[in-house]
Short mmCIF file of N, CA and C in Angstrom, two decimals:
data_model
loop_
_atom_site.label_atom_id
_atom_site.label_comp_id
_atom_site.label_asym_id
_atom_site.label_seq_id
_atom_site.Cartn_x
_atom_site.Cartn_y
_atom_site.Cartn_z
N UNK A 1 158.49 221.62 88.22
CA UNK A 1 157.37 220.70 88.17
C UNK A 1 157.82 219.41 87.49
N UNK A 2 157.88 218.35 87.88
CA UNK A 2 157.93 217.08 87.31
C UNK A 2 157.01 216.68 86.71
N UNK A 3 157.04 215.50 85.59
CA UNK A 3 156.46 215.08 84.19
C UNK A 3 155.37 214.19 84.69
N UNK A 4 154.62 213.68 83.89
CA UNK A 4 153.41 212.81 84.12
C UNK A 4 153.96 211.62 83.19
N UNK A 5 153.69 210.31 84.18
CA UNK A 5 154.21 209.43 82.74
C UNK A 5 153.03 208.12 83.27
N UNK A 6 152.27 208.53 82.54
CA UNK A 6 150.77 207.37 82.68
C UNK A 6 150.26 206.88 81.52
N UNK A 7 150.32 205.12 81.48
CA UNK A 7 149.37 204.47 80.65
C UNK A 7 148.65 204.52 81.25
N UNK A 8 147.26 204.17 79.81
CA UNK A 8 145.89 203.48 80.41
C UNK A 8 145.68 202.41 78.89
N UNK A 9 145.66 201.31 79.54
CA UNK A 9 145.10 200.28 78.28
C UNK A 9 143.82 199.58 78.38
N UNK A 10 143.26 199.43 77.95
CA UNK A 10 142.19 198.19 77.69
C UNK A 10 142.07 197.31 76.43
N UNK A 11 142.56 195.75 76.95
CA UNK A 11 143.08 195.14 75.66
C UNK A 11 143.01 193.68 76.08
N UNK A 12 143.61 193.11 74.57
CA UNK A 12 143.05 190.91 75.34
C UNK A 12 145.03 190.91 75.27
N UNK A 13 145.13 189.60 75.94
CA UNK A 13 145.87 189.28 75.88
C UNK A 13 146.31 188.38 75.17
N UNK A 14 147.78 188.54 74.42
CA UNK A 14 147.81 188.13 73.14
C UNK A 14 148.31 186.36 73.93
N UNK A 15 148.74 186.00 74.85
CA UNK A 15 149.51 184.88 75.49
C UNK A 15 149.53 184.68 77.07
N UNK A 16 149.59 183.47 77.61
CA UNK A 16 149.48 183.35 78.80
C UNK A 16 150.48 183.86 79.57
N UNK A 17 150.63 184.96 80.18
CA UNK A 17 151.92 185.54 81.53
C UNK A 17 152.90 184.56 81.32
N UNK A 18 154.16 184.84 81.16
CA UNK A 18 155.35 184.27 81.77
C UNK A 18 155.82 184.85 82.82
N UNK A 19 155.28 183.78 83.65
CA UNK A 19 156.50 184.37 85.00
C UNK A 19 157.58 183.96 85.71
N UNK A 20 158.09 184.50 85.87
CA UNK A 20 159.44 184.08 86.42
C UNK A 20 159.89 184.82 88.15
N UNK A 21 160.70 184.06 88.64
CA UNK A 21 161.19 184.60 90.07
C UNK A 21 162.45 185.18 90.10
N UNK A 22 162.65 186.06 90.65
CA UNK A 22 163.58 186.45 90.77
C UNK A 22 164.76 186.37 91.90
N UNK A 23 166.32 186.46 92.04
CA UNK A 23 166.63 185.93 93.44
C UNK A 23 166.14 186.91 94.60
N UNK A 24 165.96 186.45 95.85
CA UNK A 24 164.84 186.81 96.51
C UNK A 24 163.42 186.38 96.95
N UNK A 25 162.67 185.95 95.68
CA UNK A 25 161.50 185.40 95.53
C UNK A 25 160.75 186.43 95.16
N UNK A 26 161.14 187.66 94.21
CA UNK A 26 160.41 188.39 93.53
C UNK A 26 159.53 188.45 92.20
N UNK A 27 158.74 187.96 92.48
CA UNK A 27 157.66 187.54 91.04
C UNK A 27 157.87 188.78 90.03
N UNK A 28 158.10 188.13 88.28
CA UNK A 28 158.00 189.40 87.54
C UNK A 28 156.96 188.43 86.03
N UNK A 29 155.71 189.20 85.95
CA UNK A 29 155.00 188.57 84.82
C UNK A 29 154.99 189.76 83.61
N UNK A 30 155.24 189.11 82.41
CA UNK A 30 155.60 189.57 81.11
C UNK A 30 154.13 189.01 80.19
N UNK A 31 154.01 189.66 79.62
CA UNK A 31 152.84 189.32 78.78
C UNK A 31 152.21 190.48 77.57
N UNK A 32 152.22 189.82 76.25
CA UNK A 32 151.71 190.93 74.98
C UNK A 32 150.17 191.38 75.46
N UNK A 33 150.01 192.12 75.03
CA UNK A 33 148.73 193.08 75.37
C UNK A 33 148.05 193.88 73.54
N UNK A 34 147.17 193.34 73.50
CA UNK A 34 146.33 194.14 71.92
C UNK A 34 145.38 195.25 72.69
N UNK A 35 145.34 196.26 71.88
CA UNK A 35 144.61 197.09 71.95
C UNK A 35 144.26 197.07 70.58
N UNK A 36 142.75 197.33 70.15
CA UNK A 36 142.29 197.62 68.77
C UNK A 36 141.56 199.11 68.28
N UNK A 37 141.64 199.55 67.47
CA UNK A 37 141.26 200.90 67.28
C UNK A 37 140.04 200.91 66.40
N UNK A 38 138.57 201.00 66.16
CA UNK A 38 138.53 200.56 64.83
C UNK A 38 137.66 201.92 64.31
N UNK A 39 137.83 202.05 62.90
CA UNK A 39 136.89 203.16 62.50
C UNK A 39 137.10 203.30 60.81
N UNK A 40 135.82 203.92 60.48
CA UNK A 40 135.46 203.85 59.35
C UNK A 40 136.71 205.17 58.50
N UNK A 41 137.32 204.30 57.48
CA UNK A 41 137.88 205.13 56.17
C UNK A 41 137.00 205.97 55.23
N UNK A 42 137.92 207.12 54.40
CA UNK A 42 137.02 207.69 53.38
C UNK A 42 135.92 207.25 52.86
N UNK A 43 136.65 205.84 52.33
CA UNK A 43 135.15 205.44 51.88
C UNK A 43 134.18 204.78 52.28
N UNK A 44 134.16 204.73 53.54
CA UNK A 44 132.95 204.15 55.17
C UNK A 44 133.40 203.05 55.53
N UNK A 45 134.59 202.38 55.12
CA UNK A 45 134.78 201.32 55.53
C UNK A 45 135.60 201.25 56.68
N UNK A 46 135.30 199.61 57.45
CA UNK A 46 135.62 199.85 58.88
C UNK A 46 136.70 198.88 58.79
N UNK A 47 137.89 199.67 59.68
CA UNK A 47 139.48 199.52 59.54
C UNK A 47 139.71 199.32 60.73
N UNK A 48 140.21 198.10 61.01
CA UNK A 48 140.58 197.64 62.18
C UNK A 48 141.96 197.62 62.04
N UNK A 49 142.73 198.64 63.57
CA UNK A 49 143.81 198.80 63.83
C UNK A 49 144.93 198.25 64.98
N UNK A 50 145.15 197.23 65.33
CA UNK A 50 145.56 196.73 66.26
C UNK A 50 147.55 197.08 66.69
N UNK A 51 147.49 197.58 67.56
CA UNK A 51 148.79 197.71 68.37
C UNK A 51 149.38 196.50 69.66
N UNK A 52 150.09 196.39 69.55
CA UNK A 52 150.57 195.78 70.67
C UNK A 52 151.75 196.27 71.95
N UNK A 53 151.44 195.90 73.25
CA UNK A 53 152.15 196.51 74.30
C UNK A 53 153.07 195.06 74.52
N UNK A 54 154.30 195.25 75.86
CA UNK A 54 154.65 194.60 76.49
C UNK A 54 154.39 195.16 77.57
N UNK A 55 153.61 193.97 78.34
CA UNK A 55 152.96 194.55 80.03
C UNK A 55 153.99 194.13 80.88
N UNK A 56 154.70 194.75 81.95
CA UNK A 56 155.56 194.19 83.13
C UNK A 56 154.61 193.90 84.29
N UNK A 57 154.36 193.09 84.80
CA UNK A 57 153.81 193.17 86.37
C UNK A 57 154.96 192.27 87.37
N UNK A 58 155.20 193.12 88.53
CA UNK A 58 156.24 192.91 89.47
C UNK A 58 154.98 192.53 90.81
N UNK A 59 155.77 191.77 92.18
CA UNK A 59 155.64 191.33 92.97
C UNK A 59 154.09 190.80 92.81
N UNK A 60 153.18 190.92 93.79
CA UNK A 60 152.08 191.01 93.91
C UNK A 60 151.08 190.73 92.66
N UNK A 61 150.85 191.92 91.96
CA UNK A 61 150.13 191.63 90.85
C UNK A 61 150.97 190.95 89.42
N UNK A 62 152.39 190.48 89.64
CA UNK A 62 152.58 188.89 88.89
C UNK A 62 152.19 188.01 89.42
N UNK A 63 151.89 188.13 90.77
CA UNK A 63 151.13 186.69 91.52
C UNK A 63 149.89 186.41 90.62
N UNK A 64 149.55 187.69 91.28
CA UNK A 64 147.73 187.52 90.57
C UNK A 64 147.63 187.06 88.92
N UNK A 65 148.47 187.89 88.07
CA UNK A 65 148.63 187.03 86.46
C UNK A 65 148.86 185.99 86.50
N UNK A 66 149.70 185.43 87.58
CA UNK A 66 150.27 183.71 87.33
C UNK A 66 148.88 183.32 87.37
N UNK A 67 148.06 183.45 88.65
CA UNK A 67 147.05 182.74 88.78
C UNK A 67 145.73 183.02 87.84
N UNK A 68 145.36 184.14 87.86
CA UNK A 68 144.27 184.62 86.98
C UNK A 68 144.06 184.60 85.38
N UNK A 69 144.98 185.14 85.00
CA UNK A 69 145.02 185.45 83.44
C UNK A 69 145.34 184.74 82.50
N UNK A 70 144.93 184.70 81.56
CA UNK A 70 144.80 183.81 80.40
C UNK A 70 144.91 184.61 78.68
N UNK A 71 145.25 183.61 78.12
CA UNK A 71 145.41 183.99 76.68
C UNK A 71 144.62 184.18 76.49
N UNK A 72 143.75 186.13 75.84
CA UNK A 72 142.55 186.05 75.42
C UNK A 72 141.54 186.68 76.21
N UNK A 73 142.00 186.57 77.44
CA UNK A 73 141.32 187.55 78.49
C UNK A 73 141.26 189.29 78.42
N UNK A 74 140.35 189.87 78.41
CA UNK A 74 140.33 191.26 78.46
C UNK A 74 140.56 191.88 79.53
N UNK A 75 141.72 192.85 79.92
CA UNK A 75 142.30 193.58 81.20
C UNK A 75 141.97 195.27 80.77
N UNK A 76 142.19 195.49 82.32
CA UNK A 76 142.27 197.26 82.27
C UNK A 76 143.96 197.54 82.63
N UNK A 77 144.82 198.15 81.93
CA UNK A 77 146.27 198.18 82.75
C UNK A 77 146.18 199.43 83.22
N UNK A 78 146.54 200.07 84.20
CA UNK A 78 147.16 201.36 84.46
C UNK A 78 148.43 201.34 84.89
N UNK A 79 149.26 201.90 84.16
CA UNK A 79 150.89 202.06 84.80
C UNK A 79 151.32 203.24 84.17
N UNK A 80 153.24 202.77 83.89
CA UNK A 80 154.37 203.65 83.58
C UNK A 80 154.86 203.28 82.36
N UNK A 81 155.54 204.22 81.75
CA UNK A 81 156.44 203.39 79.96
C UNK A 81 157.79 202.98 80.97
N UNK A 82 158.56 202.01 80.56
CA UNK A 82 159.36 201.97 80.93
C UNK A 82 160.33 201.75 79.89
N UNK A 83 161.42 202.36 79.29
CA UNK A 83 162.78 201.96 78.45
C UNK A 83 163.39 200.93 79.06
N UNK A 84 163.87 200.01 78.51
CA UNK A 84 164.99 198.85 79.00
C UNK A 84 166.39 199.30 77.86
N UNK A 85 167.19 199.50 78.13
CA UNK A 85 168.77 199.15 76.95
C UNK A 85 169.58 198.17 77.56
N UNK A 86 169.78 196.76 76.85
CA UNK A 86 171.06 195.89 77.47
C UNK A 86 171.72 195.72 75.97
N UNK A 87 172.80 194.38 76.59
CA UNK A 87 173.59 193.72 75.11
C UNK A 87 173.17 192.44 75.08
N UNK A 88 172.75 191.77 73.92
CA UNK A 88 172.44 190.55 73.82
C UNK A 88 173.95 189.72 73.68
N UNK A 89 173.62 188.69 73.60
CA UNK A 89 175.13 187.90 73.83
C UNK A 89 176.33 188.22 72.68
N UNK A 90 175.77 188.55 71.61
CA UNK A 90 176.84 189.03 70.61
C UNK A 90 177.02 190.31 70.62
N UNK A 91 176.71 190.95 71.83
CA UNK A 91 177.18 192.17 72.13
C UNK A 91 176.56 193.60 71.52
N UNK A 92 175.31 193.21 70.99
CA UNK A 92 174.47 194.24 70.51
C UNK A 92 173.84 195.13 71.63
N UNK A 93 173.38 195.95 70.82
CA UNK A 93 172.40 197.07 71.85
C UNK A 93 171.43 196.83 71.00
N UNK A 94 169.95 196.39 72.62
CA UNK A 94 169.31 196.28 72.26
C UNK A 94 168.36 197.23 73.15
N UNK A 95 167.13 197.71 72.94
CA UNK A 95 166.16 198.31 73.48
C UNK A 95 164.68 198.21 73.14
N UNK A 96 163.95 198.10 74.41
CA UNK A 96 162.89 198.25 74.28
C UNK A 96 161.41 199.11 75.78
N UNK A 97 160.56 199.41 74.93
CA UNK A 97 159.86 199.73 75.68
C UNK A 97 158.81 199.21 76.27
N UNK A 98 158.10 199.44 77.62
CA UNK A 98 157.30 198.21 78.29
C UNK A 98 156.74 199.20 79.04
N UNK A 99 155.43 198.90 78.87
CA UNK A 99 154.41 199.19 80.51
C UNK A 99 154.36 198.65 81.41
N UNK A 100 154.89 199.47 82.87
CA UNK A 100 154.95 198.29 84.32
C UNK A 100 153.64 199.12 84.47
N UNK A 101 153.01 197.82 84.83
CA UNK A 101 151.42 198.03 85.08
C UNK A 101 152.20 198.15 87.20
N UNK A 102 150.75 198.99 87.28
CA UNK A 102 150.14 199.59 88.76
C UNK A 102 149.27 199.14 89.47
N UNK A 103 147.80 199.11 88.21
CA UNK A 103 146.88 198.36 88.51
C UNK A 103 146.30 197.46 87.36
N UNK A 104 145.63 196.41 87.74
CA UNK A 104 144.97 195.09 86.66
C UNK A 104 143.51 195.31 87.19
N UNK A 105 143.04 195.41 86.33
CA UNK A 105 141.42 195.06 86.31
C UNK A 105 141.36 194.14 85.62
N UNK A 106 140.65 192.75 85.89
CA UNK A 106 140.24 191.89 84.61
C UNK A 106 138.73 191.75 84.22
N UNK A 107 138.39 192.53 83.11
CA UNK A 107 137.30 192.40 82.74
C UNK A 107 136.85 191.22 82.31
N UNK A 108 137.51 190.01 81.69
CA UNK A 108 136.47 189.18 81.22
C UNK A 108 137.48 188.81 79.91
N UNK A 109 136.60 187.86 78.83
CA UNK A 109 137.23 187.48 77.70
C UNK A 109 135.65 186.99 76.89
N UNK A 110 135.86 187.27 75.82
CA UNK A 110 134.95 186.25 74.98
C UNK A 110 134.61 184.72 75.29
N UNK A 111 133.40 185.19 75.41
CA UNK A 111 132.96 184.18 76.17
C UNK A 111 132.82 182.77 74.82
N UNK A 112 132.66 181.64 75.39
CA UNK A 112 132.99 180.45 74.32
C UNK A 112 131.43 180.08 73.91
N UNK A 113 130.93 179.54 73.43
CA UNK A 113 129.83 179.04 73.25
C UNK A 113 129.86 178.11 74.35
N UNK A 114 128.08 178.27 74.99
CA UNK A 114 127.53 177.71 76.11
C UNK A 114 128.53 177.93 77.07
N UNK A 115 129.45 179.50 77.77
CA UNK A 115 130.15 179.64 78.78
C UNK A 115 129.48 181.07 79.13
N UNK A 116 129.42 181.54 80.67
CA UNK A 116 128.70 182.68 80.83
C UNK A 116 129.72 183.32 81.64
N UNK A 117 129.57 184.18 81.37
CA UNK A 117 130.70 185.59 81.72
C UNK A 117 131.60 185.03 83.00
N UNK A 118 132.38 186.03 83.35
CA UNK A 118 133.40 186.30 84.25
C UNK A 118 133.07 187.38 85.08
N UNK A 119 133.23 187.50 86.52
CA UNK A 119 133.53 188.63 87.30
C UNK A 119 134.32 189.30 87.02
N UNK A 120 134.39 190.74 87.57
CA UNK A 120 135.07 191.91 87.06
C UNK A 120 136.31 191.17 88.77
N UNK A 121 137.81 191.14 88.42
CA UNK A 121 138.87 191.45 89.40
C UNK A 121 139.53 192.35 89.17
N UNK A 122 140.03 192.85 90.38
CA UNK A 122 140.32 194.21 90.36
C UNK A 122 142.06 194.25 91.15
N UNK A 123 143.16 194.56 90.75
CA UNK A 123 144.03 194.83 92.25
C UNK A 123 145.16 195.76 91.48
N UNK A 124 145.71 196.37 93.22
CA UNK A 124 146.66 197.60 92.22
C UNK A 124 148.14 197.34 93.31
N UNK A 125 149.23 197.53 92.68
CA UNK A 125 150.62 197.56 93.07
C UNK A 125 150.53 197.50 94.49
N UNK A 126 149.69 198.66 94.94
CA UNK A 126 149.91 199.71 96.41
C UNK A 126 148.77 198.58 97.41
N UNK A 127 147.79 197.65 96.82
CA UNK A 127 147.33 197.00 97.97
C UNK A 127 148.17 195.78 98.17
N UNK A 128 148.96 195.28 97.40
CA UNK A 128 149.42 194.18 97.23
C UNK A 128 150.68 194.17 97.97
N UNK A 129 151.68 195.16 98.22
CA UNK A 129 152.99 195.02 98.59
C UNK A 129 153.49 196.53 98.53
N UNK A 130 154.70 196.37 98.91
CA UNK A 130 155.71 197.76 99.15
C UNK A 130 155.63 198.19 97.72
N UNK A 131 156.06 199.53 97.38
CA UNK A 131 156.85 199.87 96.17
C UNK A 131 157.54 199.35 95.59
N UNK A 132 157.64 199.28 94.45
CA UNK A 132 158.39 198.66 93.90
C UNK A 132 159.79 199.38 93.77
N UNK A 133 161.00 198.45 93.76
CA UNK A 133 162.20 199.28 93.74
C UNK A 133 162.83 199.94 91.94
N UNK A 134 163.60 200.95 92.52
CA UNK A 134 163.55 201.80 91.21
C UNK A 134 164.53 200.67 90.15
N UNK A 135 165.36 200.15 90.69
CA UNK A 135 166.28 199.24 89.61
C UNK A 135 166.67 197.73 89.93
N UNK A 136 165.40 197.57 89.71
CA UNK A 136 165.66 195.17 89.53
C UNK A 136 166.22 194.67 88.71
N UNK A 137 167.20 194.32 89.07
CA UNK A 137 167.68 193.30 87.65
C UNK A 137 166.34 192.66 87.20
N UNK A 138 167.02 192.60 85.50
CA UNK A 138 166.13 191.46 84.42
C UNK A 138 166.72 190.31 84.34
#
């Protein structure tokens, strides 16, 4: 039996997508992701816990981040963990871990004074384009 390897986030975004192309013309958008936890301590007080992700989105739904998303905006991610290990130029090992998102929901963001909500957008890997391939260069 093979493993299950599924995020689920709901979180703002800490910065606007960087995206970049790849050779080919393969879109790849990078972007911090908060999730907050919050709940009351021993002594009732309320403790706000904030984590942060690195989101990958490839082909298709980096399109949609280039265009849609914003610093601050609230998303739904569903994806994979993904490990990266390279060498930085002085020859270190470096590593890190990243969620390649599947699907984006964008719920919305705090709204500004005198601004009224956002539509819910919705799109996932599989309507947008082929599979993604197992090993893209970074």
């Amino acid at each position: 039996m093979s493993g299950v390897n599924k995020v689920i986030l709901v979180g703002n975004l800490g910065k606007d997508p960087e995206v970049r192309y790849l050779e080919g013309g393969v879109a790849v958008a990078n972007f911090p992701l908060a999730t907050t936890e919050v709940y009351k301590n021993r002594s009732g007080d309320k403790v706000e816990s904030t984590e942060w992700h690195n989101i990958v989105l490839w082909r298709g739904l980096a399109e949609v981040a280039e265009k849609l998303l914003k610093k601050g905006m609230q998303v739904y991610v569903e994806g994979r963990l993904k490990t990266r290990v390279w060498e930085d130029k002085d020859g270190s090992k470096k590593r890190t871990t990243e969620i390649v998102g599947e699907n984006l929901t964008i719920l919305g963001r705090k709204a500004l004074p005198g601004e009224q909500g956002h539509d819910v957008v919705s799109a996932s890997a599989d309507d947008l384009e082929a599979p993604p391939l197992a090993d893209l260069p970074f």
